[in-house]
């Protein structure tokens, strides 16, 4: 059972959850702490009594979810790192458009966190009739008091997902998020936050807490592009993206199990970019399953060009991991090793070799 006397930190960053209706449409609302406390106070007595005490903190400026940047991720991780020791858990209220991206980045930056960090948001503003906001907040707060959960997670529509495995999958529906290659960590059932055994990160597998809050200011805007291949893609198009001096790495979304056109010019661009020290990785365009680079002859060129396998990672997890590694003072070999190593449950661990 979760302790009802636990203390949480609730960080409000903006997003639809805090907006209000106006003649011009939805606009950012003011004094969200008072509005939140008022809404929570209106819950039925038993549910209200089950909620923890919380300290409220708002970011210096609202984060437009669709305009979130690596600098926003870094600032938010810094807030958590600064304030979390005084609280039993953290709830972050965030816009939904890039919620999975922020959750993925925070997972890498807050490696080894020894208490819950739960992100949530809403598809409708808090005060709108029928809004999903209050239900999402209530569930997130309840999960955030469970000391068994020691990672960054995303709570939405009653389901708790590993943050670095989550994706926004619906543009309008309340059940907007999914976790294609990892089962949910828990579920909010009959007003109770239930964690499923054996699905969370184990502390003994992670070692001591080791936050990594890299300075991303050294990365140019757009320095890690995400390139989705399409039939007819030409080498000159890849060259325009990958051989720009401002590009430090890239994610390639290829077909099926790891295939791309058997075009020597395309392979040459990839090899040149990799040879320049750019960190290139590939995942499948298919949301479920993983890639196996080199399993087909059509994918052998990726291996030859030094492109790393992203296994079954989401695009959000892969791009934020590239950004995270490139922002740190690591040599190329160490960056490549860390990308291929599961750090926070973002990719399926390789099988144990039986020598």
One Martini backbone bead per residue (centre of mass of N, CA, C, O) as a GRO file, in nm:
protein
  355
    1UNK     BB    1   0.098   0.035   0.019
    2UNK     BB    2   0.054   0.359   0.007
    3UNK     BB    3   0.152   0.650   0.135
    4UNK     BB    4  -0.049   0.925   0.254
    5UNK     BB    5   0.222   1.095   0.374
    6UNK     BB    6   0.349   1.167   0.141
    7UNK     BB    7   0.584   1.362  -0.054
    8UNK     BB    8   0.545   1.579  -0.326
    9UNK     BB    9   0.650   1.683  -0.649
   10UNK     BB   10   0.502   1.940  -0.850
   11UNK     BB   11   0.552   1.998  -1.200
   12UNK     BB   12   0.482   2.280  -1.399
   13UNK     BB   13   0.499   2.338  -1.774
   14UNK     BB   14   0.221   2.306  -1.912
   15UNK     BB   15  -0.028   2.291  -2.141
   16UNK     BB   16  -0.347   2.181  -2.180
   17UNK     BB   17  -0.407   2.129  -1.874
   18UNK     BB   18  -0.378   2.471  -1.821
   19UNK     BB   19  -0.595   2.559  -1.998
   20UNK     BB   20  -0.829   2.798  -2.143
   21UNK     BB   21  -1.107   2.936  -2.242
   22UNK     BB   22  -1.173   3.137  -2.539
   23UNK     BB   23  -1.270   3.320  -2.810
   24UNK     BB   24  -0.980   3.215  -2.948
   25UNK     BB   25  -0.946   2.981  -2.756
   26UNK     BB   26  -0.688   2.832  -2.634
   27UNK     BB   27  -0.521   2.934  -2.331
   28UNK     BB   28  -0.320   3.023  -2.099
   29UNK     BB   29  -0.324   2.986  -1.767
   30UNK     BB   30  -0.362   3.076  -1.428
   31UNK     BB   31  -0.296   2.960  -1.128
   32UNK     BB   32  -0.263   2.634  -1.114
   33UNK     BB   33  -0.247   2.555  -0.818
   34UNK     BB   34  -0.529   2.643  -0.729
   35UNK     BB   35  -0.682   2.474  -0.937
   36UNK     BB   36  -0.574   2.198  -0.849
   37UNK     BB   37  -0.664   2.201  -0.551
   38UNK     BB   38  -0.963   2.236  -0.614
   39UNK     BB   39  -1.002   1.974  -0.775
   40UNK     BB   40  -0.902   1.773  -0.555
   41UNK     BB   41  -1.115   1.862  -0.334
   42UNK     BB   42  -1.364   1.734  -0.518
   43UNK     BB   43  -1.317   1.471  -0.438
   44UNK     BB   44  -1.380   1.206  -0.298
   45UNK     BB   45  -1.290   1.138   0.019
   46UNK     BB   46  -1.123   0.874  -0.028
   47UNK     BB   47  -0.947   0.987  -0.260
   48UNK     BB   48  -0.839   1.234  -0.114
   49UNK     BB   49  -0.702   1.072   0.126
   50UNK     BB   50  -0.494   0.911  -0.075
   51UNK     BB   51  -0.345   1.163  -0.107
   52UNK     BB   52  -0.075   1.346  -0.113
   53UNK     BB   53   0.134   1.561  -0.036
   54UNK     BB   54   0.233   1.885  -0.190
   55UNK     BB   55   0.468   2.048  -0.394
   56UNK     BB   56   0.478   2.341  -0.588
   57UNK     BB   57   0.613   2.379  -0.931
   58UNK     BB   58   0.716   2.617  -1.171
   59UNK     BB   59   0.825   2.709  -1.445
   60UNK     BB   60   0.947   3.001  -1.563
   61UNK     BB   61   0.822   2.882  -1.830
   62UNK     BB   62   0.629   2.779  -2.057
   63UNK     BB   63   0.600   2.473  -2.237
   64UNK     BB   64   0.586   2.415  -2.560
   65UNK     BB   65   0.561   2.108  -2.660
   66UNK     BB   66   0.617   2.153  -2.978
   67UNK     BB   67   0.894   2.337  -2.869
   68UNK     BB   68   1.074   2.145  -2.749
   69UNK     BB   69   1.403   2.103  -2.603
   70UNK     BB   70   1.701   2.001  -2.481
   71UNK     BB   71   1.709   2.239  -2.280
   72UNK     BB   72   1.446   2.168  -2.138
   73UNK     BB   73   1.535   1.892  -2.038
   74UNK     BB   74   1.773   1.991  -1.870
   75UNK     BB   75   1.616   2.183  -1.680
   76UNK     BB   76   1.423   1.967  -1.567
   77UNK     BB   77   1.636   1.779  -1.450
   78UNK     BB   78   1.752   1.992  -1.257
   79UNK     BB   79   1.501   2.025  -1.083
   80UNK     BB   80   1.486   1.738  -0.983
   81UNK     BB   81   1.774   1.715  -0.863
   82UNK     BB   82   1.732   1.951  -0.654
   83UNK     BB   83   1.435   1.845  -0.511
   84UNK     BB   84   1.397   1.530  -0.458
   85UNK     BB   85   1.520   1.471  -0.165
   86UNK     BB   86   1.243   1.606  -0.023
   87UNK     BB   87   1.099   1.361  -0.178
   88UNK     BB   88   0.917   1.065  -0.276
   89UNK     BB   89   0.823   1.222  -0.541
   90UNK     BB   90   0.745   1.289  -0.897
   91UNK     BB   91   0.543   1.529  -1.080
   92UNK     BB   92   0.484   1.590  -1.433
   93UNK     BB   93   0.344   1.856  -1.613
   94UNK     BB   94   0.260   1.805  -1.965
   95UNK     BB   95   0.262   1.808  -2.276
   96UNK     BB   96   0.182   1.568  -2.528
   97UNK     BB   97   0.353   1.591  -2.789
   98UNK     BB   98   0.650   1.559  -2.603
   99UNK     BB   99   0.632   1.362  -2.361
  100UNK     BB  100   0.809   1.115  -2.456
  101UNK     BB  101   1.067   1.277  -2.498
  102UNK     BB  102   1.106   1.380  -2.210
  103UNK     BB  103   1.102   1.105  -2.071
  104UNK     BB  104   1.351   0.993  -2.215
  105UNK     BB  105   1.559   1.205  -2.130
  106UNK     BB  106   1.522   1.177  -1.821
  107UNK     BB  107   1.615   0.885  -1.797
  108UNK     BB  108   1.915   0.946  -1.870
  109UNK     BB  109   1.968   1.179  -1.657
  110UNK     BB  110   1.820   0.986  -1.413
  111UNK     BB  111   2.011   0.773  -1.333
  112UNK     BB  112   1.918   0.585  -1.052
  113UNK     BB  113   1.662   0.653  -0.949
  114UNK     BB  114   1.497   0.607  -0.610
  115UNK     BB  115   1.227   0.723  -0.745
  116UNK     BB  116   0.952   0.857  -0.861
  117UNK     BB  117   0.895   0.970  -1.211
  118UNK     BB  118   0.601   1.137  -1.325
  119UNK     BB  119   0.436   1.169  -1.631
  120UNK     BB  120   0.183   1.410  -1.739
  121UNK     BB  121  -0.145   1.487  -1.887
  122UNK     BB  122  -0.371   1.624  -2.145
  123UNK     BB  123  -0.641   1.657  -2.383
  124UNK     BB  124  -0.775   1.838  -2.160
  125UNK     BB  125  -0.868   2.066  -1.969
  126UNK     BB  126  -0.930   2.072  -1.639
  127UNK     BB  127  -1.228   2.234  -1.652
  128UNK     BB  128  -1.340   2.054  -1.854
  129UNK     BB  129  -1.586   1.871  -1.948
  130UNK     BB  130  -1.458   1.544  -1.936
  131UNK     BB  131  -1.182   1.550  -1.846
  132UNK     BB  132  -0.858   1.381  -1.807
  133UNK     BB  133  -0.681   1.534  -1.600
  134UNK     BB  134  -0.754   1.443  -1.309
  135UNK     BB  135  -0.709   1.139  -1.351
  136UNK     BB  136  -0.408   1.161  -1.425
  137UNK     BB  137  -0.312   1.300  -1.168
  138UNK     BB  138  -0.408   1.098  -0.959
  139UNK     BB  139  -0.251   0.854  -1.065
  140UNK     BB  140   0.033   0.978  -1.055
  141UNK     BB  141   0.034   1.036  -0.748
  142UNK     BB  142   0.000   0.743  -0.658
  143UNK     BB  143   0.253   0.624  -0.797
  144UNK     BB  144   0.460   0.838  -0.661
  145UNK     BB  145   0.437   0.669  -0.364
  146UNK     BB  146   0.594   0.420  -0.480
  147UNK     BB  147   0.900   0.284  -0.385
  148UNK     BB  148   0.929   0.056  -0.609
  149UNK     BB  149   0.952   0.294  -0.797
  150UNK     BB  150   1.270   0.350  -1.002
  151UNK     BB  151   1.163   0.569  -1.234
  152UNK     BB  152   1.072   0.680  -1.545
  153UNK     BB  153   0.730   0.771  -1.607
  154UNK     BB  154   0.407   0.720  -1.775
  155UNK     BB  155   0.081   0.865  -1.717
  156UNK     BB  156  -0.215   0.729  -1.888
  157UNK     BB  157  -0.526   0.624  -1.884
  158UNK     BB  158  -0.435   0.421  -1.631
  159UNK     BB  159  -0.135   0.395  -1.738
  160UNK     BB  160   0.193   0.258  -1.684
  161UNK     BB  161   0.491   0.373  -1.839
  162UNK     BB  162   0.776   0.361  -1.975
  163UNK     BB  163   0.919   0.641  -2.077
  164UNK     BB  164   1.142   0.510  -2.289
  165UNK     BB  165   0.873   0.338  -2.429
  166UNK     BB  166   0.707   0.574  -2.526
  167UNK     BB  167   0.404   0.687  -2.716
  168UNK     BB  168   0.232   0.881  -2.928
  169UNK     BB  169  -0.085   0.748  -3.091
  170UNK     BB  170  -0.297   0.985  -3.036
  171UNK     BB  171  -0.456   1.290  -3.124
  172UNK     BB  172  -0.754   1.262  -2.946
  173UNK     BB  173  -0.747   1.047  -2.753
  174UNK     BB  174  -0.716   0.961  -2.422
  175UNK     BB  175  -0.561   0.700  -2.529
  176UNK     BB  176  -0.253   0.818  -2.640
  177UNK     BB  177  -0.063   0.589  -2.521
  178UNK     BB  178   0.227   0.379  -2.584
  179UNK     BB  179   0.409   0.040  -2.563
  180UNK     BB  180   0.524  -0.161  -2.803
  181UNK     BB  181   0.803  -0.315  -2.642
  182UNK     BB  182   0.651  -0.280  -2.353
  183UNK     BB  183   0.500  -0.336  -2.080
  184UNK     BB  184   0.325  -0.232  -1.845
  185UNK     BB  185   0.384  -0.132  -1.507
  186UNK     BB  186   0.075  -0.034  -1.472
  187UNK     BB  187  -0.250   0.022  -1.294
  188UNK     BB  188  -0.559   0.191  -1.255
  189UNK     BB  189  -0.762   0.021  -1.008
  190UNK     BB  190  -1.010   0.097  -0.823
  191UNK     BB  191  -0.837   0.341  -0.698
  192UNK     BB  192  -0.563   0.176  -0.764
  193UNK     BB  193  -0.212   0.143  -0.761
  194UNK     BB  194  -0.076  -0.099  -0.987
  195UNK     BB  195   0.196  -0.306  -0.981
  196UNK     BB  196   0.384  -0.502  -1.188
  197UNK     BB  197   0.566  -0.764  -1.162
  198UNK     BB  198   0.893  -0.747  -1.310
  199UNK     BB  199   0.893  -0.447  -1.486
  200UNK     BB  200   1.094  -0.300  -1.338
  201UNK     BB  201   1.358  -0.155  -1.226
  202UNK     BB  202   1.651  -0.274  -1.084
  203UNK     BB  203   1.870  -0.173  -0.858
  204UNK     BB  204   2.098  -0.399  -0.884
  205UNK     BB  205   2.132  -0.331  -1.201
  206UNK     BB  206   2.221  -0.008  -1.162
  207UNK     BB  207   2.314   0.086  -0.905
  208UNK     BB  208   2.408   0.379  -0.836
  209UNK     BB  209   2.331   0.683  -0.850
  210UNK     BB  210   2.366   0.854  -1.194
  211UNK     BB  211   2.370   1.147  -1.290
  212UNK     BB  212   2.310   1.307  -1.622
  213UNK     BB  213   2.384   1.665  -1.696
  214UNK     BB  214   2.429   1.781  -1.980
  215UNK     BB  215   2.566   2.014  -2.199
  216UNK     BB  216   2.374   2.126  -2.485
  217UNK     BB  217   2.506   2.395  -2.604
  218UNK     BB  218   2.715   2.241  -2.807
  219UNK     BB  219   2.459   2.191  -2.967
  220UNK     BB  220   2.310   2.227  -3.240
  221UNK     BB  221   2.044   2.291  -3.397
  222UNK     BB  222   1.969   1.991  -3.543
  223UNK     BB  223   2.220   1.775  -3.487
  224UNK     BB  224   1.978   1.534  -3.464
  225UNK     BB  225   1.840   1.376  -3.699
  226UNK     BB  226   1.533   1.244  -3.844
  227UNK     BB  227   1.525   0.970  -4.085
  228UNK     BB  228   1.281   0.880  -4.318
  229UNK     BB  229   1.244   0.648  -4.534
  230UNK     BB  230   1.182   0.630  -4.895
  231UNK     BB  231   1.072   0.572  -5.193
  232UNK     BB  232   1.337   0.737  -5.378
  233UNK     BB  233   1.567   0.796  -5.227
  234UNK     BB  234   1.855   1.007  -5.230
  235UNK     BB  235   2.179   1.080  -5.181
  236UNK     BB  236   2.155   1.396  -5.182
  237UNK     BB  237   1.962   1.403  -4.938
  238UNK     BB  238   2.149   1.277  -4.729
  239UNK     BB  239   2.381   1.474  -4.770
  240UNK     BB  240   2.234   1.732  -4.675
  241UNK     BB  241   2.207   1.620  -4.382
  242UNK     BB  242   2.485   1.459  -4.292
  243UNK     BB  243   2.726   1.672  -4.416
  244UNK     BB  244   2.676   1.871  -4.218
  245UNK     BB  245   2.865   2.025  -3.973
  246UNK     BB  246   2.622   2.034  -3.752
  247UNK     BB  247   2.622   1.735  -3.762
  248UNK     BB  248   2.653   1.453  -3.514
  249UNK     BB  249   2.386   1.290  -3.577
  250UNK     BB  250   2.159   0.997  -3.649
  251UNK     BB  251   1.833   0.879  -3.742
  252UNK     BB  252   1.733   0.577  -3.897
  253UNK     BB  253   1.438   0.481  -4.077
  254UNK     BB  254   1.379   0.169  -4.170
  255UNK     BB  255   1.307  -0.130  -4.303
  256UNK     BB  256   1.191  -0.355  -4.117
  257UNK     BB  257   1.482  -0.542  -4.017
  258UNK     BB  258   1.708  -0.350  -4.195
  259UNK     BB  259   1.642  -0.181  -4.465
  260UNK     BB  260   1.783  -0.064  -4.784
  261UNK     BB  261   1.900   0.062  -5.049
  262UNK     BB  262   2.103  -0.068  -5.319
  263UNK     BB  263   2.302   0.210  -5.301
  264UNK     BB  264   2.616   0.321  -5.331
  265UNK     BB  265   2.567   0.624  -5.272
  266UNK     BB  266   2.430   0.587  -4.998
  267UNK     BB  267   2.656   0.428  -4.862
  268UNK     BB  268   2.866   0.654  -4.895
  269UNK     BB  269   2.735   0.863  -4.712
  270UNK     BB  270   2.731   0.695  -4.454
  271UNK     BB  271   3.036   0.638  -4.442
  272UNK     BB  272   3.128   0.932  -4.431
  273UNK     BB  273   2.978   1.018  -4.177
  274UNK     BB  274   3.103   0.805  -3.993
  275UNK     BB  275   3.404   0.888  -4.057
  276UNK     BB  276   3.345   1.182  -3.915
  277UNK     BB  277   3.199   1.087  -3.628
  278UNK     BB  278   2.911   1.015  -3.671
  279UNK     BB  279   2.618   0.918  -3.499
  280UNK     BB  280   2.472   0.624  -3.620
  281UNK     BB  281   2.129   0.507  -3.638
  282UNK     BB  282   1.889   0.225  -3.635
  283UNK     BB  283   1.546   0.170  -3.716
  284UNK     BB  284   1.229   0.079  -3.744
  285UNK     BB  285   0.921   0.168  -3.886
  286UNK     BB  286   0.821  -0.039  -3.710
  287UNK     BB  287   0.675  -0.035  -3.395
  288UNK     BB  288   0.715  -0.344  -3.394
  289UNK     BB  289   0.996  -0.455  -3.293
  290UNK     BB  290   1.306  -0.532  -3.457
  291UNK     BB  291   1.627  -0.508  -3.564
  292UNK     BB  292   1.862  -0.685  -3.810
  293UNK     BB  293   2.151  -0.614  -3.906
  294UNK     BB  294   2.225  -0.825  -4.191
  295UNK     BB  295   2.002  -1.042  -4.244
  296UNK     BB  296   1.998  -0.880  -4.501
  297UNK     BB  297   2.146  -0.771  -4.780
  298UNK     BB  298   1.996  -0.483  -4.771
  299UNK     BB  299   2.158  -0.429  -4.473
  300UNK     BB  300   2.474  -0.446  -4.496
  301UNK     BB  301   2.547  -0.141  -4.538
  302UNK     BB  302   2.515  -0.054  -4.246
  303UNK     BB  303   2.751  -0.207  -4.134
  304UNK     BB  304   2.972  -0.094  -4.328
  305UNK     BB  305   2.899   0.216  -4.222
  306UNK     BB  306   2.855   0.207  -3.893
  307UNK     BB  307   2.571   0.140  -3.811
  308UNK     BB  308   2.358   0.135  -3.546
  309UNK     BB  309   2.163  -0.053  -3.344
  310UNK     BB  310   1.824   0.005  -3.203
  311UNK     BB  311   1.646  -0.222  -3.218
  312UNK     BB  312   1.343  -0.157  -3.008
  313UNK     BB  313   1.339   0.137  -3.028
  314UNK     BB  314   1.232   0.437  -3.012
  315UNK     BB  315   1.264   0.737  -3.150
  316UNK     BB  316   1.277   0.893  -2.883
  317UNK     BB  317   1.500   0.718  -2.750
  318UNK     BB  318   1.719   0.744  -2.972
  319UNK     BB  319   1.753   1.050  -2.997
  320UNK     BB  320   1.800   1.118  -2.693
  321UNK     BB  321   2.053   0.940  -2.674
  322UNK     BB  322   2.227   1.084  -2.878
  323UNK     BB  323   2.220   1.356  -2.738
  324UNK     BB  324   2.333   1.263  -2.465
  325UNK     BB  325   2.610   1.157  -2.575
  326UNK     BB  326   2.702   1.415  -2.743
  327UNK     BB  327   2.705   1.609  -2.476
  328UNK     BB  328   2.951   1.440  -2.402
  329UNK     BB  329   3.296   1.366  -2.305
  330UNK     BB  330   3.331   1.141  -2.551
  331UNK     BB  331   3.431   0.895  -2.724
  332UNK     BB  332   3.340   0.712  -2.988
  333UNK     BB  333   3.355   0.429  -2.858
  334UNK     BB  334   3.183   0.499  -2.605
  335UNK     BB  335   2.929   0.587  -2.748
  336UNK     BB  336   2.875   0.320  -2.892
  337UNK     BB  337   2.859   0.143  -2.643
  338UNK     BB  338   2.623   0.295  -2.500
  339UNK     BB  339   2.413   0.265  -2.719
  340UNK     BB  340   2.421  -0.064  -2.703
  341UNK     BB  341   2.346  -0.010  -2.405
  342UNK     BB  342   2.142  -0.068  -2.153
  343UNK     BB  343   2.044   0.190  -1.922
  344UNK     BB  344   1.687   0.220  -1.890
  345UNK     BB  345   1.516   0.010  -2.069
  346UNK     BB  346   1.517   0.100  -2.393
  347UNK     BB  347   1.629  -0.193  -2.450
  348UNK     BB  348   1.692  -0.501  -2.526
  349UNK     BB  349   1.863  -0.723  -2.381
  350UNK     BB  350   2.107  -0.917  -2.429
  351UNK     BB  351   2.190  -1.221  -2.434
  352UNK     BB  352   2.328  -1.463  -2.253
  353UNK     BB  353   2.616  -1.611  -2.271
  354UNK     BB  354   2.713  -1.958  -2.351
  355UNK     BB  355   3.044  -2.076  -2.299
   0.00000   0.00000   0.00000
